[in-house]
CSV table of C-alpha atoms and ligand atoms in Angstrom, one decimal:
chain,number,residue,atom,x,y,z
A,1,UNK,CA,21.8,-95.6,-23.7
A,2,UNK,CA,18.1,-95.8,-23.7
A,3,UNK,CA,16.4,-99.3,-24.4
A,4,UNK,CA,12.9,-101.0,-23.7
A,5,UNK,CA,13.7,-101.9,-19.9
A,6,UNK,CA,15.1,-98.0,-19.1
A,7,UNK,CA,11.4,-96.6,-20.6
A,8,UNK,CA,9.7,-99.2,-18.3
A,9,UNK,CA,11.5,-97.8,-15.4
A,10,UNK,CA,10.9,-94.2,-16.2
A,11,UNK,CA,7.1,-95.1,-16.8
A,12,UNK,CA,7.3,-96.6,-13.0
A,13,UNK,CA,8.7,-93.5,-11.4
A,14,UNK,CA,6.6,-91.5,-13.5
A,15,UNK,CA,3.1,-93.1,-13.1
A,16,UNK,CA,3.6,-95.2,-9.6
A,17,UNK,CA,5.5,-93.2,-7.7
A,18,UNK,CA,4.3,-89.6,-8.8
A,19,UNK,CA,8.5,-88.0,-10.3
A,20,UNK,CA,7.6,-86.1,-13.2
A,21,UNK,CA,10.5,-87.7,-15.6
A,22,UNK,CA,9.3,-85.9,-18.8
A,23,UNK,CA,11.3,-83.0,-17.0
A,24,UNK,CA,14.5,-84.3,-17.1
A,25,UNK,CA,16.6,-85.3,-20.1
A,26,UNK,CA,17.6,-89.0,-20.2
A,27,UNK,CA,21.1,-88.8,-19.4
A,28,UNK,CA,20.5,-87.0,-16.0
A,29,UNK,CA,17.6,-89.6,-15.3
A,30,UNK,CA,20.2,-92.7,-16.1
A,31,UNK,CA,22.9,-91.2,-13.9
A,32,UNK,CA,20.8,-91.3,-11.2
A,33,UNK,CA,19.1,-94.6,-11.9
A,34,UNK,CA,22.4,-96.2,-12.3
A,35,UNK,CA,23.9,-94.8,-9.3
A,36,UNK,CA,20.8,-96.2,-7.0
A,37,UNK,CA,21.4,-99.5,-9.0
A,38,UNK,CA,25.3,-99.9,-8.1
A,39,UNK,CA,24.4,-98.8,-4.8
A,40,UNK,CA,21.9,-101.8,-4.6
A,41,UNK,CA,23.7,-104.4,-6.7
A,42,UNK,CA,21.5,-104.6,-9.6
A,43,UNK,CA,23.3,-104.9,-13.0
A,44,UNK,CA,20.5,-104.3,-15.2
A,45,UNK,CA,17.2,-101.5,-15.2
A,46,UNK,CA,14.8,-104.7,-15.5
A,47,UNK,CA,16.6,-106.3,-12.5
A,48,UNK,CA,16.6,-102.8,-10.7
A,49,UNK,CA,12.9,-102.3,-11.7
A,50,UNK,CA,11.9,-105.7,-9.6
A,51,UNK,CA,13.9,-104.1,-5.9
A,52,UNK,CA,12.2,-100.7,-6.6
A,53,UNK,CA,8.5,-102.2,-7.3
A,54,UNK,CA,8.9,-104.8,-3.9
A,55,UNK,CA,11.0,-101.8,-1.7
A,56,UNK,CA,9.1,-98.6,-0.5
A,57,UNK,CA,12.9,-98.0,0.9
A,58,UNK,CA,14.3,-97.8,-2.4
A,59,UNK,CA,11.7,-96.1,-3.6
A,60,UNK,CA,12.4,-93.3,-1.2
A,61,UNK,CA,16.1,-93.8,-2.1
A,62,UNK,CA,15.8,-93.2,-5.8
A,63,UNK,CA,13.2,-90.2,-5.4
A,64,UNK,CA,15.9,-88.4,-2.7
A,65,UNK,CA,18.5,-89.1,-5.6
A,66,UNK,CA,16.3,-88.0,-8.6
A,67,UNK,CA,15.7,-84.1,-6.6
A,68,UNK,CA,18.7,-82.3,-7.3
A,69,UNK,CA,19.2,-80.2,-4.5
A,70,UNK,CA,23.0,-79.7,-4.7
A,71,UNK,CA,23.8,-76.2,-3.3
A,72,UNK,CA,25.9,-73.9,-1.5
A,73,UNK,CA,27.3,-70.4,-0.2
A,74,UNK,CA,29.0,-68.3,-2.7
A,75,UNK,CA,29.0,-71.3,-5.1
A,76,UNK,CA,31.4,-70.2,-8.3
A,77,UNK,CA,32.8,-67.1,-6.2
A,78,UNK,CA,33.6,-65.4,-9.6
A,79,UNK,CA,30.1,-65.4,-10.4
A,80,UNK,CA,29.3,-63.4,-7.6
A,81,UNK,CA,32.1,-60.7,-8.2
A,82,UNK,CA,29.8,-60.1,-11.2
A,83,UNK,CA,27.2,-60.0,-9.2
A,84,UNK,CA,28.3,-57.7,-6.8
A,85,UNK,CA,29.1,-55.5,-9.7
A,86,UNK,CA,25.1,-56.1,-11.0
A,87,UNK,CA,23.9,-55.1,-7.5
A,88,UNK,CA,26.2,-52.0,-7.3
A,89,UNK,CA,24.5,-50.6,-10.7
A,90,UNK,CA,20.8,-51.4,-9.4
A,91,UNK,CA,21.6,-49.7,-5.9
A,92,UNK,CA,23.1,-46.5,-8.2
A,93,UNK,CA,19.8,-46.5,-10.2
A,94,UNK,CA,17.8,-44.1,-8.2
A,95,UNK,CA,14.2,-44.1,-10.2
A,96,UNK,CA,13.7,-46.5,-7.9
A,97,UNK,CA,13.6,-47.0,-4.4
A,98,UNK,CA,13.4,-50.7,-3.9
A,99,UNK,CA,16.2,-53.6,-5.4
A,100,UNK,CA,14.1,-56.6,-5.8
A,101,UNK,CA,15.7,-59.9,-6.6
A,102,UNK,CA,14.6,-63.4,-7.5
A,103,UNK,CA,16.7,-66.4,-6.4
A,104,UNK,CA,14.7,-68.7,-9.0
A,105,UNK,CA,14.9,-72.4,-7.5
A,106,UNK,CA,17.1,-71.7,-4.7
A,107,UNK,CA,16.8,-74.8,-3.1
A,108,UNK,CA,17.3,-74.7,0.8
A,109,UNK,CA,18.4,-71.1,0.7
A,110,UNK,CA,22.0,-71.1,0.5
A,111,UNK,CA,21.9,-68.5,-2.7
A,112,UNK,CA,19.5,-66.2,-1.3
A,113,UNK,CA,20.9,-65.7,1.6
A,114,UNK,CA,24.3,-65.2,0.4
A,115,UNK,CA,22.9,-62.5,-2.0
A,116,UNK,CA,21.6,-60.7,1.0
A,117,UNK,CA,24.5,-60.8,2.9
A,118,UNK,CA,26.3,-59.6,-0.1
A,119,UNK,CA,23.9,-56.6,-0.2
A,120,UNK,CA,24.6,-56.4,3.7
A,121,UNK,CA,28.2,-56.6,3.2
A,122,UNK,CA,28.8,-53.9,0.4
A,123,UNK,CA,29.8,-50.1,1.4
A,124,UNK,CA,27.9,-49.2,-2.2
A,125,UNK,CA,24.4,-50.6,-1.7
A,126,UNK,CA,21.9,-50.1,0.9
A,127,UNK,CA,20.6,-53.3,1.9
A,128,UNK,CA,17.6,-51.6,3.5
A,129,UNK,CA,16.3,-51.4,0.1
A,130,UNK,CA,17.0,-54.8,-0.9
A,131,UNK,CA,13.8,-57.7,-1.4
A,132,UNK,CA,14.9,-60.9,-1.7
A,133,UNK,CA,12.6,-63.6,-3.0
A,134,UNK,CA,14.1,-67.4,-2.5
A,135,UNK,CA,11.7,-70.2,-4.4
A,136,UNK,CA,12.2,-73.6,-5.2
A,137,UNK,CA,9.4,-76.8,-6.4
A,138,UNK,CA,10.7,-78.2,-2.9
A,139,UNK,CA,8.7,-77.8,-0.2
A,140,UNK,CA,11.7,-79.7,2.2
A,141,UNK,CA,14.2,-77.6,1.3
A,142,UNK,CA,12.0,-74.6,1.5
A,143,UNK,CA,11.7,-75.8,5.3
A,144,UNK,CA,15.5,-76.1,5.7
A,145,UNK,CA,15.9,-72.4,3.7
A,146,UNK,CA,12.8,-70.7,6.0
A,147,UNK,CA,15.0,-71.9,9.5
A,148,UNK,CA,18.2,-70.6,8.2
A,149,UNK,CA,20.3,-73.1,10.1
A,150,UNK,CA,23.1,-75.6,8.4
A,151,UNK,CA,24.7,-78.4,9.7
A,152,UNK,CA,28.6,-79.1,8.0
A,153,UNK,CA,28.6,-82.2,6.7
A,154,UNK,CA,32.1,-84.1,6.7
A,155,UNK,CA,32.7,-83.6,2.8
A,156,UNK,CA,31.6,-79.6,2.9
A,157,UNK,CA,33.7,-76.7,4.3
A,158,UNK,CA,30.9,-74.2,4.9
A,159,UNK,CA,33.5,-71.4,6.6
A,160,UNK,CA,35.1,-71.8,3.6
A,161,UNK,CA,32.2,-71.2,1.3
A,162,UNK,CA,31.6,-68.0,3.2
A,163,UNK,CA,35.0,-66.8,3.1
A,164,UNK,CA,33.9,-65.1,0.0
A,165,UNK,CA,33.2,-62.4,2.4
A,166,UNK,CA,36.2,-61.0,3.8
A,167,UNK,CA,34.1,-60.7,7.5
A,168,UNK,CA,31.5,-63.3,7.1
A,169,UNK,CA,31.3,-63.8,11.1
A,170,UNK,CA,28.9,-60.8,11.5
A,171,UNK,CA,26.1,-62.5,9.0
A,172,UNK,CA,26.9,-65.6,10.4
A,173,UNK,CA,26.4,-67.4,14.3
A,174,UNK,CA,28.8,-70.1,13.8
A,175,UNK,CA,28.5,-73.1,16.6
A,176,UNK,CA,30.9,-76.0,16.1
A,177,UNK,CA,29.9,-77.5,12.7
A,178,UNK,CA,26.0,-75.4,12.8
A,179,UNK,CA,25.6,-72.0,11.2
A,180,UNK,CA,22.6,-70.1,12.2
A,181,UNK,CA,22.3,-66.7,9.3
A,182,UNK,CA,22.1,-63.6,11.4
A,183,UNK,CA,18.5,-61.8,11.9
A,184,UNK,CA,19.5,-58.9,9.2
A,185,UNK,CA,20.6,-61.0,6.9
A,186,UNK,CA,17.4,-63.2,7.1
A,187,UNK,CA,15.0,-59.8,7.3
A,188,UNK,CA,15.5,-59.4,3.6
A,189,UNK,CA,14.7,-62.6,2.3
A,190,UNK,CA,11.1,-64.5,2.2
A,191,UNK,CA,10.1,-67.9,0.4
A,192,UNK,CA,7.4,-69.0,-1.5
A,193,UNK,CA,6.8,-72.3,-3.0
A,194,UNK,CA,7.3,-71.9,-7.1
A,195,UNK,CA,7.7,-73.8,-10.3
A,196,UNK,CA,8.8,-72.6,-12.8
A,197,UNK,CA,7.4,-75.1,-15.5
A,198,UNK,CA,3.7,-74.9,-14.4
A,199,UNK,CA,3.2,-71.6,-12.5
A,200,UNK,CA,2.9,-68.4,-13.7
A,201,UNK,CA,5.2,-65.9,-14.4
A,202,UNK,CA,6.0,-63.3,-11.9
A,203,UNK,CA,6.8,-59.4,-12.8
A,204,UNK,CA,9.3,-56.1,-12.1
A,205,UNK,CA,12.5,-58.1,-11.0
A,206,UNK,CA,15.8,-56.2,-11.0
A,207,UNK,CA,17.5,-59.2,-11.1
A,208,UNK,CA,17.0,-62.9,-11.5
A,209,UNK,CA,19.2,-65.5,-10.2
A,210,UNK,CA,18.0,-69.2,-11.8
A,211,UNK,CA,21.6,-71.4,-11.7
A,212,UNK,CA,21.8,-74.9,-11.9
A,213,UNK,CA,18.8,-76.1,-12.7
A,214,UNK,CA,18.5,-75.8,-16.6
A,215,UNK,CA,21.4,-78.5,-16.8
A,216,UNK,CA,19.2,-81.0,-15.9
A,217,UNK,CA,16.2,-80.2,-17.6
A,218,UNK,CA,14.8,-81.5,-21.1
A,219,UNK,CA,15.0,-79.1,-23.4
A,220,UNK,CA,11.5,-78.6,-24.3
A,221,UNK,CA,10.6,-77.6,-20.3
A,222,UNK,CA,13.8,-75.1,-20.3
A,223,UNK,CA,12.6,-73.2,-22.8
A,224,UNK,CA,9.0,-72.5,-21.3
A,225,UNK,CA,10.6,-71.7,-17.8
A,226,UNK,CA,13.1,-69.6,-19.4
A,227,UNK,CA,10.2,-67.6,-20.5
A,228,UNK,CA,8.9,-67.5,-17.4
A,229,UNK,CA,12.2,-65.6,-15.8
A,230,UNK,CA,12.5,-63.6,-18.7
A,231,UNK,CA,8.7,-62.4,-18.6
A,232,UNK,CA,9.1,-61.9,-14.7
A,233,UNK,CA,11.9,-59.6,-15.1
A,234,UNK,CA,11.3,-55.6,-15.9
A,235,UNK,CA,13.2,-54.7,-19.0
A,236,UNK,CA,16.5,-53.7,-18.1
A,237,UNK,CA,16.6,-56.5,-15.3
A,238,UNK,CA,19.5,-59.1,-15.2
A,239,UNK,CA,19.8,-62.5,-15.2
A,240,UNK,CA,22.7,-64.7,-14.0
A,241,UNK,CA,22.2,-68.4,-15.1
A,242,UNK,CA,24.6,-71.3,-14.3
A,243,UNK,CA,28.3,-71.3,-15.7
A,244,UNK,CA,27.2,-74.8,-17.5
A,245,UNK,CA,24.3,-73.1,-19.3
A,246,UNK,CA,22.8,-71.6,-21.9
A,247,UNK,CA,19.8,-69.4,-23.0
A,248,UNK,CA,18.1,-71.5,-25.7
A,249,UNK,CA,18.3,-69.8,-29.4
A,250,UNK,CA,14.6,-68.3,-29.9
A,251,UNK,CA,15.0,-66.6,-26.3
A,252,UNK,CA,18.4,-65.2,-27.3
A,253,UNK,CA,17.0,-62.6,-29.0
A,254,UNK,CA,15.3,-61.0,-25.2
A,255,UNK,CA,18.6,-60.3,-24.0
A,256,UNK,CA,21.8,-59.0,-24.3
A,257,UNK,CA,24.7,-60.5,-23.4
A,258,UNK,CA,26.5,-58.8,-20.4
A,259,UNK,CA,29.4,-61.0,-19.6
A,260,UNK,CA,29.4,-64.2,-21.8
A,261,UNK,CA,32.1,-65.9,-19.4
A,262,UNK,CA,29.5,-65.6,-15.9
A,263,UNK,CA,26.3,-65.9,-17.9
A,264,UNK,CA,25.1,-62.6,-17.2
A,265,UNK,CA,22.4,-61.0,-19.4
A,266,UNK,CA,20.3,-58.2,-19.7
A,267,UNK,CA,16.5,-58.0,-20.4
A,268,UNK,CA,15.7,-55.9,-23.4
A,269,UNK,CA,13.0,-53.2,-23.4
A,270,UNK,CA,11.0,-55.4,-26.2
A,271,UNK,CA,8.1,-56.7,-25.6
A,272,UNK,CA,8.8,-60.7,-25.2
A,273,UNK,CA,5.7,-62.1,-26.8
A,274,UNK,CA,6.1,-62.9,-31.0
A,275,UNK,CA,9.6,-64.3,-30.1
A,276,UNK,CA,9.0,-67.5,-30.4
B,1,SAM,C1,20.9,-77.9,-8.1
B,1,SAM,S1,19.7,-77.0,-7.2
B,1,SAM,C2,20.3,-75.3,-7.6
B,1,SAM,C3,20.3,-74.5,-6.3
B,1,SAM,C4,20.9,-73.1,-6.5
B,1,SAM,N1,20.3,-72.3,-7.5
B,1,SAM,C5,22.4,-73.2,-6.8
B,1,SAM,O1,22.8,-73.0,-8.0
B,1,SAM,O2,23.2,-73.6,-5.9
B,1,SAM,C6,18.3,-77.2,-8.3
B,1,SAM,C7,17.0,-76.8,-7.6
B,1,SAM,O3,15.9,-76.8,-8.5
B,1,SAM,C8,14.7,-77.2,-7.9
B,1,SAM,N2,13.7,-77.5,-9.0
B,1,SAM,C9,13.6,-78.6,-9.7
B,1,SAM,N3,12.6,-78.5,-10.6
B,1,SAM,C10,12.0,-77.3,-10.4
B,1,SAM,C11,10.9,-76.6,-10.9
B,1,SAM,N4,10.2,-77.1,-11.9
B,1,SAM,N5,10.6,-75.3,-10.5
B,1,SAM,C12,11.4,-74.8,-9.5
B,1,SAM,N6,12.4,-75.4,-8.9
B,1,SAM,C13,12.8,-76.6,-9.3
B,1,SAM,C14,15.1,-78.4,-7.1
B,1,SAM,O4,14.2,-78.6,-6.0
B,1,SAM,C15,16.5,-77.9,-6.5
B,1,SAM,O5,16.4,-77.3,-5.3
């Protein structure tokens, strides 16, 4: 798939226009090239490469498509049966007083929020004592995820998305096609700018939730920001990862599999450094 031309391309959104490619594995970084290239009429990368280096528009274009910022509430709801069922055992565990969380890129808030108004929603846990942490490398979406406001767009059904929750209306102000997340349900969650391949770790998470991201992700980077997660959680902390992935081999050995099926693990008590 890769030849001369595609390299040149990469180089140019690397170097000129400031995308760190080396991130991404090829195949993600082609589907979005090609997609900007039917989009613009261009049948080859070396014909694509001339429009991008003479149009600061396209430029913009492919840069928007390259960030993968693809979200949404509840997204797989059976994921979030298990992690109700995750939050239920950390609320029970009563050598501590606070239940802090870690929505690991979480893009424009969608994940963080719905993790707090699970907490919110749940007769078994005390959302009082629930921290929510939302980062992403974004600083955009960040934005979008501090104001807590969401337009519907044609192709989403966001009342569905929330219907997870049997009475979603209380976290929600719903105006026409605009929801605004209630006050409580925002009190719990802050955001910080993060990531998660060149900042440091963090530490003492019950729970960290990092989906969607390693998919797209060269294998080299995933491992190092897997570490990351795995060093910011206490032992005993959870992670949930995305249903498409997979811890990579010489982390396996950190955690124990909780449910295989909804990528739920468990942080052992060993110390994580010599693992490699
Ligand atoms: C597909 S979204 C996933 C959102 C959410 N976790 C979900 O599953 O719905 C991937 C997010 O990863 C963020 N991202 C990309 N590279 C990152 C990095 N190095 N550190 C932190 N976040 C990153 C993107 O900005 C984007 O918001």
């Amino acid at each position: 798939m890769t030849d001369g031309a595609f390299d040149e391309l990469v180089t140019f959104v690397e170097e000129e226009l400031r995308f760190a490619t080396s991130h991404y594995n090829d195949s993600y970084l082609d589907r979005r090239v090609s997609s900007r290239m039917r989009r613009t009429g261009n049948e080859t990368y070396a014909e694509y490469l001339e429009t991008l280096r003479a149009d600061p528009d396209e430029q913009e274009a492919l840069l928007d498509a390259m960030s993968i910022n693809v979200t949404g509430f509840f997204r797989n709801p059976d994921v979030w049966s298990g992690i109700r069922s995750v939050l239920r055992l950390l609320a029970e565990n009563d050598e501590s007083d606070e239940v802090r969380i870690w929505s690991a890129a979480c893009a424009d808030g969608r994940e963080p929020y719905s993790l707090s108004m699970l907490a919110h929603d749940d007769p078994e846990i005390d959302a009082a004592t629930v921290r929510i942490l939302g980062t992403d490398i974004s600083e955009p979406a960040l934005e979008t995820a501090r104001g807590g406001v969401y337009e519907e767009p044609r192709t989403v059904d966001i009342g569905d998305q929330l219907s997870f929750l049997d009475h979603y209306q209380q976290y929600v102000e719903e105006d026409g096609r605009t929801y605004r997340i209630a006050d409580p349900v925002t009190r719990n969650v802050t955001f910080q700018r993060h990531d998660l391949i060149n900042d440091d770790p963090k530490s003492g998470f019950d729970l960290v939730v990092c989906r969607n991201l390693f998919i797209y992700i060269d294998n080299e980077y995933k491992q190092s920001m897997l570490r990351t997660i795995a060093q910011s959680l206490r032992p005993g902390g959870y992670l949930v990862i995305g249903k498409a992935e997979t811890i990579p081999p010489n982390l396996k050995s950190a955690f124990t599999v909780r449910d295989a099926r909804l990528r739920i693990y468990q942080r052992d008590q060993k110390d994580l450094n010599g693992d490699d």
